[in-house]
Structures are given as structure tokens and as C-alpha cells.
Tab-separated table of C-alpha atoms in Angstrom:
chain	number	residue	atom	x	y	z
G	1	MET	CA	0.035	0.270	0.003
G	2	ASP	CA	1.339	3.408	-0.959
G	3	GLU	CA	2.425	6.034	1.514
G	4	GLN	CA	-0.239	8.909	2.205
G	5	PHE	CA	0.814	12.145	3.902
G	6	ILE	CA	-1.324	14.976	4.970
G	7	ASP	CA	-0.825	18.778	4.382
G	8	ASN	CA	-2.763	19.941	7.301
G	9	PRO	CA	-0.153	19.031	10.437
G	10	LEU	CA	-3.183	19.252	12.974
G	11	GLU	CA	-4.892	16.438	11.251
G	12	GLN	CA	-4.474	12.692	11.750
G	13	GLU	CA	-5.396	9.962	9.520
G	14	THR	CA	-6.122	6.511	10.732
G	15	GLU	CA	-6.800	3.208	8.343
G	16	THR	CA	-7.401	0.186	9.143
G	17	TYR	CA	-6.409	-2.640	6.739
G	18	SER	CA	-5.801	-6.300	6.842
G	19	TYR	CA	-3.053	-8.650	6.056
G	20	PRO	CA	-3.043	-12.707	6.394
G	21	GLU	CA	-0.983	-12.111	9.649
G	22	GLY	CA	-3.907	-10.105	11.155
G	23	GLN	CA	-5.521	-6.294	11.232
G	24	PHE	CA	-3.233	-3.471	11.297
G	25	LYS	CA	-3.868	0.328	11.357
G	26	LYS	CA	-2.145	2.836	9.691
G	27	GLU	CA	-1.612	6.493	11.349
G	28	VAL	CA	-0.218	9.501	10.082
G	29	THR	CA	1.300	11.523	12.753
G	30	PRO	CA	0.557	15.170	12.957
G	31	LYS	CA	4.231	16.334	13.458
G	32	THR	CA	6.003	14.280	10.914
G	33	GLY	CA	3.511	12.820	8.609
G	34	ILE	CA	5.488	9.358	8.928
G	35	ASN	CA	3.388	6.125	8.625
G	36	GLN	CA	3.081	3.739	11.804
G	37	GLU	CA	1.982	0.616	11.767
G	38	THR	CA	0.854	-1.090	14.868
G	39	GLN	CA	-0.986	-4.464	14.888
G	40	ILE	CA	-4.435	-4.577	16.684
G	41	LYS	CA	-4.818	-6.867	19.317
G	42	GLN	CA	-6.815	-10.010	18.253
G	43	VAL	CA	-8.997	-10.940	20.784
G	44	VAL	CA	-10.161	-14.581	20.755
G	45	THR	CA	-12.702	-16.287	22.847
G	46	ASP	CA	-12.532	-20.024	24.313
G	47	LYS	CA	-15.655	-20.835	22.265
G	48	GLU	CA	-13.893	-19.604	19.038
G	49	LEU	CA	-10.802	-21.776	19.651
G	50	GLU	CA	-12.946	-24.760	20.312
G	51	GLY	CA	-14.523	-24.235	17.224
G	52	ILE	CA	-11.283	-23.932	15.476
G	53	LEU	CA	-10.042	-27.101	17.449
G	54	SER	CA	-13.299	-28.987	16.402
G	55	LYS	CA	-12.525	-28.376	12.583
G	56	GLN	CA	-9.002	-29.620	13.037
G	57	LYS	CA	-9.958	-32.939	14.985
G	58	ALA	CA	-9.439	-36.108	13.144
G	59	THR	CA	-12.614	-38.314	12.630
G	60	ILE	CA	-11.922	-41.717	13.817
G	61	LYS	CA	-14.386	-44.677	12.967
G	62	VAL	CA	-13.849	-48.176	14.546
G	63	ILE	CA	-15.527	-51.028	12.779
G	64	GLY	CA	-15.938	-54.419	13.936
G	65	THR	CA	-17.329	-56.891	11.449
G	66	GLY	CA	-18.281	-60.806	12.086
G	67	GLY	CA	-18.372	-62.244	15.393
G	68	ALA	CA	-15.389	-61.982	16.747
G	69	GLY	CA	-15.137	-58.215	15.672
G	70	ASN	CA	-18.536	-57.678	17.228
G	71	ASN	CA	-17.217	-59.058	20.733
G	72	THR	CA	-14.065	-56.705	20.083
G	73	ILE	CA	-16.728	-54.020	19.472
G	74	ASN	CA	-18.672	-54.811	22.912
G	75	ARG	CA	-15.302	-54.482	24.753
G	76	ILE	CA	-14.528	-51.445	22.978
G	77	SER	CA	-18.012	-49.503	23.653
G	78	GLU	CA	-17.899	-50.683	27.282
G	79	VAL	CA	-14.317	-49.278	28.132
G	80	GLY	CA	-14.911	-46.204	25.707
G	81	VAL	CA	-12.530	-44.647	23.153
G	82	THR	CA	-12.422	-40.874	23.114
G	83	GLY	CA	-13.577	-39.181	20.262
G	84	ALA	CA	-14.232	-42.389	18.172
G	85	ASP	CA	-17.457	-43.317	16.373
G	86	ILE	CA	-18.303	-47.347	17.132
G	87	VAL	CA	-19.760	-49.259	13.675
G	88	ALA	CA	-20.539	-52.713	14.174
G	89	ILE	CA	-21.212	-54.954	11.109
G	90	ASN	CA	-22.780	-58.604	10.864
G	91	THR	CA	-24.956	-61.220	8.884
G	92	ASP	CA	-26.092	-62.652	11.977
G	93	ALA	CA	-28.894	-60.400	12.992
G	94	GLN	CA	-28.933	-62.102	16.444
G	95	ASP	CA	-25.683	-61.253	17.292
G	96	LEU	CA	-25.860	-57.963	15.902
G	97	LEU	CA	-28.901	-57.293	18.399
G	98	TYR	CA	-26.880	-57.968	21.189
G	99	THR	CA	-23.957	-55.781	20.248
G	100	THR	CA	-23.165	-52.447	21.539
G	101	ALA	CA	-22.348	-49.801	18.915
G	102	ASP	CA	-23.203	-46.101	17.697
G	103	LYS	CA	-24.179	-47.758	14.471
G	104	LYS	CA	-25.009	-51.201	13.447
G	105	ILE	CA	-25.357	-52.778	9.806
G	106	LEU	CA	-26.858	-55.997	8.867
G	107	ILE	CA	-25.213	-56.831	5.715
G	108	GLY	CA	-26.298	-59.307	3.016
G	109	LYS	CA	-30.217	-58.988	3.986
G	110	GLU	CA	-30.916	-60.796	0.332
G	111	THR	CA	-27.684	-62.837	0.657
G	112	THR	CA	-27.984	-64.322	4.271
G	113	LYS	CA	-31.474	-63.394	5.331
G	114	GLY	CA	-29.862	-62.351	8.638
G	115	MET	CA	-28.718	-65.728	9.651
G	116	GLY	CA	-24.940	-65.605	9.235
G	117	ALA	CA	-22.338	-66.525	6.749
G	118	GLY	CA	-21.764	-69.965	7.572
G	119	SER	CA	-18.048	-69.898	7.987
G	120	ILE	CA	-17.628	-69.117	4.069
G	121	PRO	CA	-15.707	-66.132	3.494
G	122	LYS	CA	-16.993	-65.957	-0.149
G	123	ILE	CA	-20.821	-65.508	1.538
G	124	GLY	CA	-19.435	-62.772	3.838
G	125	GLU	CA	-17.753	-61.070	1.012
G	126	GLU	CA	-21.205	-61.073	-1.068
G	127	ALA	CA	-23.150	-59.944	1.628
G	128	ALA	CA	-20.676	-57.074	2.107
G	129	ARG	CA	-20.908	-55.950	-1.492
G	130	GLU	CA	-24.688	-56.258	-1.374
G	131	SER	CA	-24.502	-53.784	1.488
G	132	GLU	CA	-21.803	-51.425	0.096
G	133	ARG	CA	-23.717	-48.309	0.351
G	134	GLU	CA	-24.686	-48.608	3.671
G	135	ILE	CA	-20.939	-49.155	4.561
G	136	LYS	CA	-19.901	-46.056	2.387
G	137	GLU	CA	-22.496	-43.937	4.458
G	138	ALA	CA	-21.085	-45.322	7.533
G	139	ILE	CA	-17.278	-44.405	6.639
G	140	MET	CA	-18.388	-41.095	4.936
G	141	GLY	CA	-16.066	-38.437	6.479
G	142	ALA	CA	-13.701	-40.438	8.490
G	143	ASP	CA	-9.745	-39.645	8.595
G	144	MET	CA	-8.720	-42.739	9.871
G	145	VAL	CA	-10.756	-46.080	9.839
G	146	PHE	CA	-9.818	-49.171	12.428
G	147	ILE	CA	-11.275	-52.466	11.149
G	148	THR	CA	-11.304	-55.346	13.699
G	149	CYS	CA	-12.395	-59.078	12.836
G	150	GLY	CA	-11.000	-62.234	13.831
G	151	LEU	CA	-9.788	-64.067	10.615
G	152	GLY	CA	-10.985	-67.612	9.976
G	153	GLY	CA	-14.612	-67.262	9.928
G	154	GLY	CA	-17.192	-66.363	7.118
G	155	THR	CA	-18.501	-62.726	8.089
G	156	GLY	CA	-15.435	-61.052	9.204
G	157	THR	CA	-12.849	-62.954	6.629
G	158	GLY	CA	-14.799	-62.054	3.614
G	159	SER	CA	-16.481	-58.424	4.762
G	160	ALA	CA	-13.359	-56.980	6.078
G	161	PRO	CA	-11.325	-56.480	2.694
G	162	ILE	CA	-14.508	-55.061	1.622
G	163	VAL	CA	-14.915	-52.344	4.257
G	164	ALA	CA	-11.127	-51.613	3.831
G	165	GLU	CA	-11.714	-51.005	0.190
G	166	VAL	CA	-14.425	-48.641	0.666
G	167	ALA	CA	-12.254	-46.962	3.729
G	168	LYS	CA	-9.541	-46.348	1.227
G	169	LYS	CA	-11.570	-45.079	-1.537
G	170	ALA	CA	-13.039	-42.802	0.592
G	171	GLY	CA	-9.542	-41.361	1.455
G	172	ALA	CA	-9.201	-42.428	4.971
G	173	LEU	CA	-5.742	-43.841	6.809
G	174	THR	CA	-6.926	-47.613	7.045
G	175	VAL	CA	-5.819	-50.011	9.756
G	176	GLY	CA	-6.738	-53.506	10.075
G	177	ILE	CA	-6.465	-55.033	13.421
G	178	VAL	CA	-7.165	-58.836	13.276
G	179	THR	CA	-6.682	-62.102	15.160
G	180	LEU	CA	-5.497	-65.304	13.624
G	181	PRO	CA	-7.112	-68.556	14.756
G	182	PHE	CA	-6.201	-70.957	17.633
G	183	GLY	CA	-4.502	-73.825	15.895
G	184	MET	CA	-6.910	-76.233	17.504
G	185	GLU	CA	-9.726	-74.805	15.668
G	186	GLY	CA	-8.536	-76.638	12.402
G	187	GLN	CA	-6.747	-76.394	9.175
G	188	ARG	CA	-9.945	-75.210	7.163
G	189	ARG	CA	-10.242	-72.077	9.583
G	190	TYR	CA	-6.650	-71.454	9.357
G	191	ASP	CA	-7.052	-71.517	5.380
G	192	ASN	CA	-9.892	-69.123	5.587
G	193	ALA	CA	-7.507	-66.864	7.639
G	194	MET	CA	-4.539	-66.889	5.330
G	195	TYR	CA	-6.743	-65.933	2.541
G	196	GLY	CA	-8.407	-63.105	4.561
G	197	LEU	CA	-4.930	-61.934	5.676
G	198	GLU	CA	-3.556	-61.646	2.115
G	199	ARG	CA	-6.419	-59.626	1.066
G	200	LEU	CA	-6.613	-57.135	4.025
G	201	GLU	CA	-2.591	-56.602	3.591
G	202	SER	CA	-2.551	-55.803	-0.097
G	203	ILE	CA	-5.676	-53.053	0.781
G	204	VAL	CA	-5.013	-51.483	4.171
G	205	ASP	CA	-2.327	-49.184	5.092
G	206	THR	CA	-1.176	-50.956	8.209
G	207	LEU	CA	-2.277	-54.537	9.431
G	208	ILE	CA	-2.093	-55.231	13.153
G	209	VAL	CA	-1.717	-58.798	13.460
G	210	ILE	CA	-2.339	-60.829	16.638
G	211	PRO	CA	-1.991	-64.981	16.530
G	212	ASN	CA	-4.205	-66.297	19.084
G	213	ASP	CA	-1.726	-69.177	19.833
G	214	LYS	CA	0.669	-66.840	21.139
G	215	LEU	CA	-1.894	-65.838	23.840
G	216	LEU	CA	-1.110	-69.299	24.999
G	217	GLU	CA	2.435	-68.330	25.681
G	218	LEU	CA	1.249	-65.355	27.450
G	219	ALA	CA	-1.206	-67.703	29.622
G	220	PRO	CA	-1.217	-71.521	28.921
G	221	ASP	CA	-3.421	-72.160	31.514
G	222	LEU	CA	-6.259	-70.144	30.934
G	223	PRO	CA	-9.593	-71.623	29.780
G	224	LEU	CA	-10.559	-70.925	25.942
G	225	GLN	CA	-13.287	-68.598	26.671
G	226	THR	CA	-11.517	-66.543	28.551
G	227	SER	CA	-8.206	-66.563	26.134
G	228	PHE	CA	-10.980	-65.046	23.283
G	229	ARG	CA	-11.101	-62.495	25.897
G	230	VAL	CA	-7.864	-61.723	26.354
G	231	ALA	CA	-7.709	-61.221	22.753
G	232	ASP	CA	-10.622	-59.061	22.820
G	233	GLU	CA	-8.716	-56.959	25.409
G	234	ILE	CA	-5.410	-56.684	23.278
G	235	LEU	CA	-7.387	-55.466	20.102
G	236	THR	CA	-9.250	-53.152	22.379
G	237	ASN	CA	-6.013	-51.785	23.863
G	238	ALA	CA	-4.321	-51.458	20.568
G	239	VAL	CA	-7.337	-49.237	19.098
G	240	LYS	CA	-7.492	-47.267	22.300
G	241	GLY	CA	-3.899	-46.672	22.500
G	242	ILE	CA	-3.654	-45.592	18.879
G	243	ALA	CA	-6.716	-43.493	18.791
G	244	GLU	CA	-6.234	-41.645	21.950
G	245	LEU	CA	-2.811	-40.464	21.293
G	246	VAL	CA	-4.788	-37.979	18.717
G	247	THR	CA	-7.868	-37.542	20.304
G	248	LYS	CA	-7.259	-37.399	24.225
G	249	ALA	CA	-5.231	-34.888	26.151
G	250	GLY	CA	-2.276	-36.187	27.299
G	251	LEU	CA	1.437	-35.396	28.648
G	252	ILE	CA	2.792	-35.818	25.224
G	253	ASN	CA	0.450	-35.789	22.288
G	254	LEU	CA	0.279	-36.720	18.576
G	255	ASP	CA	-1.446	-35.081	15.834
G	256	PHE	CA	-3.018	-37.212	13.234
G	257	ALA	CA	-0.223	-36.206	10.644
G	258	ASP	CA	2.192	-37.933	13.304
G	259	ILE	CA	-0.135	-41.154	12.695
G	260	ARG	CA	-0.368	-41.083	9.209
G	261	THR	CA	3.457	-40.995	9.011
G	262	VAL	CA	3.916	-44.160	10.488
G	263	MET	CA	0.998	-46.119	9.691
G	264	ASN	CA	0.361	-44.961	6.074
G	265	ASN	CA	1.696	-47.828	3.761
G	266	GLY	CA	3.025	-49.387	6.952
G	267	GLY	CA	2.270	-53.284	6.083
G	268	VAL	CA	2.238	-55.714	8.330
G	269	ALA	CA	2.609	-54.752	12.064
G	270	LEU	CA	2.937	-56.544	15.473
G	271	ILE	CA	2.093	-55.041	18.855
G	272	GLY	CA	3.807	-55.686	22.134
G	273	LEU	CA	2.691	-54.836	25.382
G	274	GLY	CA	4.788	-54.265	28.775
G	275	GLU	CA	3.846	-52.970	32.191
G	276	SER	CA	6.018	-52.653	35.439
G	277	ASP	CA	5.698	-51.399	38.834
G	278	THR	CA	9.397	-51.822	40.045
G	279	THR	CA	11.556	-49.417	41.046
G	280	ASP	CA	13.212	-49.347	37.432
G	281	ARG	CA	9.627	-49.692	36.052
G	282	ALA	CA	10.381	-47.563	32.604
G	283	VAL	CA	13.195	-50.118	31.641
G	284	GLU	CA	11.388	-53.142	32.805
G	285	ALA	CA	8.129	-52.061	30.863
G	286	VAL	CA	9.680	-51.652	27.529
G	287	GLU	CA	11.663	-54.445	27.933
G	288	LYS	CA	8.622	-56.838	28.581
G	289	ALA	CA	7.010	-55.017	25.351
G	290	ILE	CA	9.891	-55.909	23.133
G	291	THR	CA	9.956	-59.667	24.365
G	292	ASN	CA	6.368	-59.835	24.473
G	293	PRO	CA	5.247	-63.219	22.756
G	294	LEU	CA	3.027	-61.332	20.290
G	295	LEU	CA	6.180	-59.014	18.906
G	296	ASP	CA	8.235	-62.370	18.311
G	297	VAL	CA	10.160	-60.657	15.514
G	298	ASP	CA	13.613	-58.867	15.315
G	299	ILE	CA	12.187	-55.203	15.516
G	300	GLY	CA	15.869	-53.990	13.993
G	301	GLY	CA	14.170	-54.451	10.644
G	302	ALA	CA	10.980	-52.501	11.151
G	303	THR	CA	10.411	-49.634	9.011
G	304	GLY	CA	8.282	-47.560	11.641
G	305	ALA	CA	7.481	-47.665	15.427
G	306	LEU	CA	4.619	-46.215	17.416
G	307	ILE	CA	5.204	-45.837	21.024
G	308	ASN	CA	2.220	-45.001	23.580
G	309	VAL	CA	3.660	-44.623	27.162
G	310	THR	CA	0.997	-44.674	29.919
G	311	GLY	CA	1.619	-44.124	33.708
G	312	GLY	CA	-0.136	-42.778	36.778
G	313	PRO	CA	0.098	-39.130	38.072
G	314	ASP	CA	3.736	-39.871	39.615
G	315	MET	CA	4.909	-41.061	36.062
G	316	SER	CA	7.971	-38.462	34.853
G	317	LEU	CA	8.666	-37.072	31.792
G	318	GLU	CA	12.179	-38.674	32.180
G	319	GLU	CA	10.527	-42.011	32.388
G	320	ALA	CA	8.921	-41.647	29.526
G	321	ARG	CA	11.831	-40.319	27.485
G	322	LYS	CA	13.582	-43.434	28.595
G	323	VAL	CA	10.981	-45.652	27.404
G	324	VAL	CA	11.348	-44.108	23.946
G	325	GLU	CA	15.327	-44.099	24.086
G	326	THR	CA	15.584	-47.870	24.910
G	327	ILE	CA	13.309	-48.717	21.894
G	328	SER	CA	14.905	-46.183	19.434
G	329	GLU	CA	18.422	-47.827	20.105
G	330	LYS	CA	17.027	-51.684	19.125
G	331	ILE	CA	15.349	-50.019	15.776
G	332	ASP	CA	17.199	-48.833	12.635
G	333	PRO	CA	18.025	-45.529	12.987
G	334	GLU	CA	16.171	-44.552	9.410
G	335	ALA	CA	12.741	-45.836	10.958
G	336	ARG	CA	9.941	-43.305	11.519
G	337	LEU	CA	9.464	-43.239	15.380
G	338	ILE	CA	6.657	-41.351	17.037
G	339	TRP	CA	5.507	-41.375	20.445
G	340	GLY	CA	3.245	-40.114	22.763
G	341	ALA	CA	2.410	-40.262	26.861
G	342	GLN	CA	-0.500	-40.123	28.989
G	343	ILE	CA	-1.631	-40.140	32.597
G	344	MET	CA	-4.364	-42.424	33.496
G	345	GLU	CA	-5.244	-42.097	37.325
G	346	ASP	CA	-5.623	-45.747	38.022
G	347	LEU	CA	-2.028	-46.707	37.148
G	348	GLN	CA	-0.798	-45.426	40.398
G	349	ASN	CA	3.220	-46.687	40.648
G	350	THR	CA	2.785	-48.313	37.064
G	351	ILE	CA	4.134	-47.777	33.845
G	352	ARG	CA	2.688	-49.363	30.833
G	353	VAL	CA	4.145	-49.404	27.356
G	354	MET	CA	2.240	-49.994	24.062
G	355	LEU	CA	4.868	-50.621	21.084
G	356	ILE	CA	3.624	-51.322	17.489
G	357	VAL	CA	6.234	-51.782	14.991
G	358	THR	CA	5.721	-51.589	11.462
G	359	GLY	CA	7.122	-53.278	8.078
G	360	VAL	CA	8.087	-56.152	9.771
G	361	LYS	CA	8.518	-59.837	8.159
G	362	SER	CA	7.184	-62.415	10.435
G	363	SER	CA	7.379	-66.256	9.890
G	364	GLN	CA	4.825	-66.631	12.739
G	365	ILE	CA	2.079	-64.804	10.401
G	366	PHE	CA	2.630	-65.925	6.889
G	367	GLY	CA	5.070	-69.255	7.920
G	368	PRO	CA	8.351	-69.876	6.631
G	369	GLY	CA	6.754	-69.716	3.028
G	370	SER	CA	3.390	-68.177	1.766
G	371	GLY	CA	1.565	-69.828	4.585
G	372	VAL	CA	-0.774	-72.132	2.293
G	373	SER	CA	0.630	-74.325	-0.371
G	374	GLU	CA	-0.320	-74.208	-3.782
G	375	LYS	CA	-2.252	-77.157	-3.788
G	376	ARG	CA	-4.074	-76.297	-0.599
G	377	LYS	CA	-4.828	-72.900	-2.440
G	378	LYS	CA	-6.550	-74.891	-5.152
G	379	ASP	CA	-8.697	-76.919	-3.055
G	380	ILE	CA	-9.631	-73.832	-1.137
G	381	GLU	CA	-10.723	-71.613	-4.568
G	382	ASP	CA	-12.502	-74.952	-5.728
G	383	GLU	CA	-14.408	-75.328	-2.358
G	384	LEU	CA	-15.200	-72.071	-1.728
G	385	GLY	CA	-15.408	-70.114	-4.909
G	386	ILE	CA	-12.547	-67.948	-4.206
G	387	GLU	CA	-9.322	-66.777	-5.719
G	388	PHE	CA	-6.206	-66.118	-3.990
G	389	VAL	CA	-4.526	-62.738	-4.860
G	390	ASP	CA	-0.922	-63.525	-6.398
């Protein structure tokens, strides 16, 4: 803007104008005629700040599909995940009726008549295709979508990849969190799981895998029903631990861009959990997380790591730093590492570490080879009317 001067020294010109940085006023002094710019103080109310923050807040949706997925949704609804919408999907009307969620979708009303998929993934997939519009509506507007299910059955195994496709097309960061069946559940269920795992891995940004057989190493004497509940608890902790790093105020917070940095195209991921209330609790908790049977892999080859450190009001920032430092020393210096720290009142004298490593190669998931022989693949394709992705 050109400088303006006045002839009459007794007059003073004042003009207000705007720049991207804010509002300014230009004054011409009576004595010198020199322009002076001073920024007008910007007054903003808490309500206005809340409005700005609400627009910046990431929209997170947690979707559980199939019987096992709905069991996890029940647990997630029970403990609550700050700032997340909970969606339950199923082909079984009765199971869906007793699931607690913000939104429920009975998929494949024509395909299954609300009676389930009969442990056949192809039926679960067809049901999801039939109800794709309802799935799109449920996902609409999401920045991040978690998809949880137990692989090996019909509904979860068949529908989860379709839900993932919809989420990816909608532009959401898509994270699958799934369990693999116990060995005792039989070869057919294992083969179904490998089929679903392969399809999901090719679609989602990051796929967190929890092999149920590894739970037996954590607690070999647990009854089978309790083991399934432990799996639900781990799935719930994973969803809650990641989501609330963004949505819940903490000691050290992350923004959505941080999460996307590590989990976008993160590939297969494993989770390790550790907790300690000893005098050297920070180091012990992280060592337990790293050596956790669920994280049965050399983390040195990971491409990324996400760390959530949780403790009681007595946890210090130095302890949180020690956790992160210990992990950073064990992974590739080029790996992307992000971390957050939160306070929980009920964790008095305790530190809990959740470690998710991405881009890992694990024989416990895929086996020494592909996990399913070519002959067995052909048998499955013939029996179930499916086609493995090469």
C-alpha cells in the first residue's frame, strides 16, 4: 500500500486494513507525517478456539465385523475410546442385536437373510458387496478407520477386505487389527484366515496381526473362553492406544499427521505390551513389551514404530523419555518413530508401554513360505469359490 501524507499538520489519518497475519492500523502522525503501523490486538474467545479445534480434529471410526469383531466392539464400547465412532457389522441378526455400538449394519439381507455366513468367506464378501452403500455411508467423512475382526470365519474374513476397500477409496487412513485362529480350530479355519490376511494386507495401510496361539504363551492355563476375552482386550488396547494419542489430551500428544507418517503404507505390524511397577519400571516395561510373545520378531528391521507410554500421576517425563530412548536404540536409525505419553489415574506406581512396529517380516504370521501351499490354495478355491491374489 502506498504511503499517504497530509498537508494539514493538525490532522491525523487513521486507516485499518488486513494482511494474512492479522489486522493493522496505519497512522500518519501530525508532526512528521510518517506512517506508523501497529497490530491491533486479536481477541479470541474460548468458544472460538474450540470451534477452530473441532474443525481440525481427526474423525476416527472403529468398525468391527463378524462375530469376533462384534465381541471386540462390545469391549471397546464398554471401556470407551475418546473421540471415536463405533460401528458394528454382521450377517447374523441375533449377534448384531446384542452388540453395543453407535451404529449397526446388517449386511447381506438378501444373501444371508440375517442368518450368518456359515463360516464361508465368499458369502461374507457377497453380503458386504450387497450392502456396500450402507458401509460407505457409515465411513463417510472419516480421516482414520480401524477395522477389527477375527480371521478364519465367514463374515469377518469375507467382509473386512470390502470394508477396507471402501475406507481407502474414501481417503481414510485404514488400519486393520485382526486375530489369527488358534491351531486347535482346524486347518480349514486357518486356511480361511490366510486367505483373508492376504487380501487385507494388499488393501489396508497397516495390518496389525495378533496370532491367538501366541496368547497361549502368555497364559497357557487359561480356559479357551477366557483366552478369547484376552484377545478382545489386546485388540481394544491397540485401538484405544492409537486413537487416543490423537483424540485425548495427554502429557505428550500426537497429531493425526504423526500417526499417518508411521502407519501410511506401514504393511504388516505387530504389537507388544509391557507393564511394570518396580523401581526400574520404565526400563522393565519396555523390555517386557519388546520380548512379548505377540512381538516375536526382530524389531531391528522395522520401518516404523509407534509408542504409547501410559502411567499414573507420578510418572515423570524422564521415565517416558527413557522408554522411547530404549526402543530407539533397538530399531533402525532410519525407521520412523513417533511416541506419546498419557496419564491414567488408576495406574498409580505403574508404567505401561504399547509398542507397534510396522513393516515387519514375521514367520509366525505367514509361515516360512506363503503359509498355504499351492495345492491347498487350489482346493480352497474350488471348495469356497474364491481366488487367491498373487
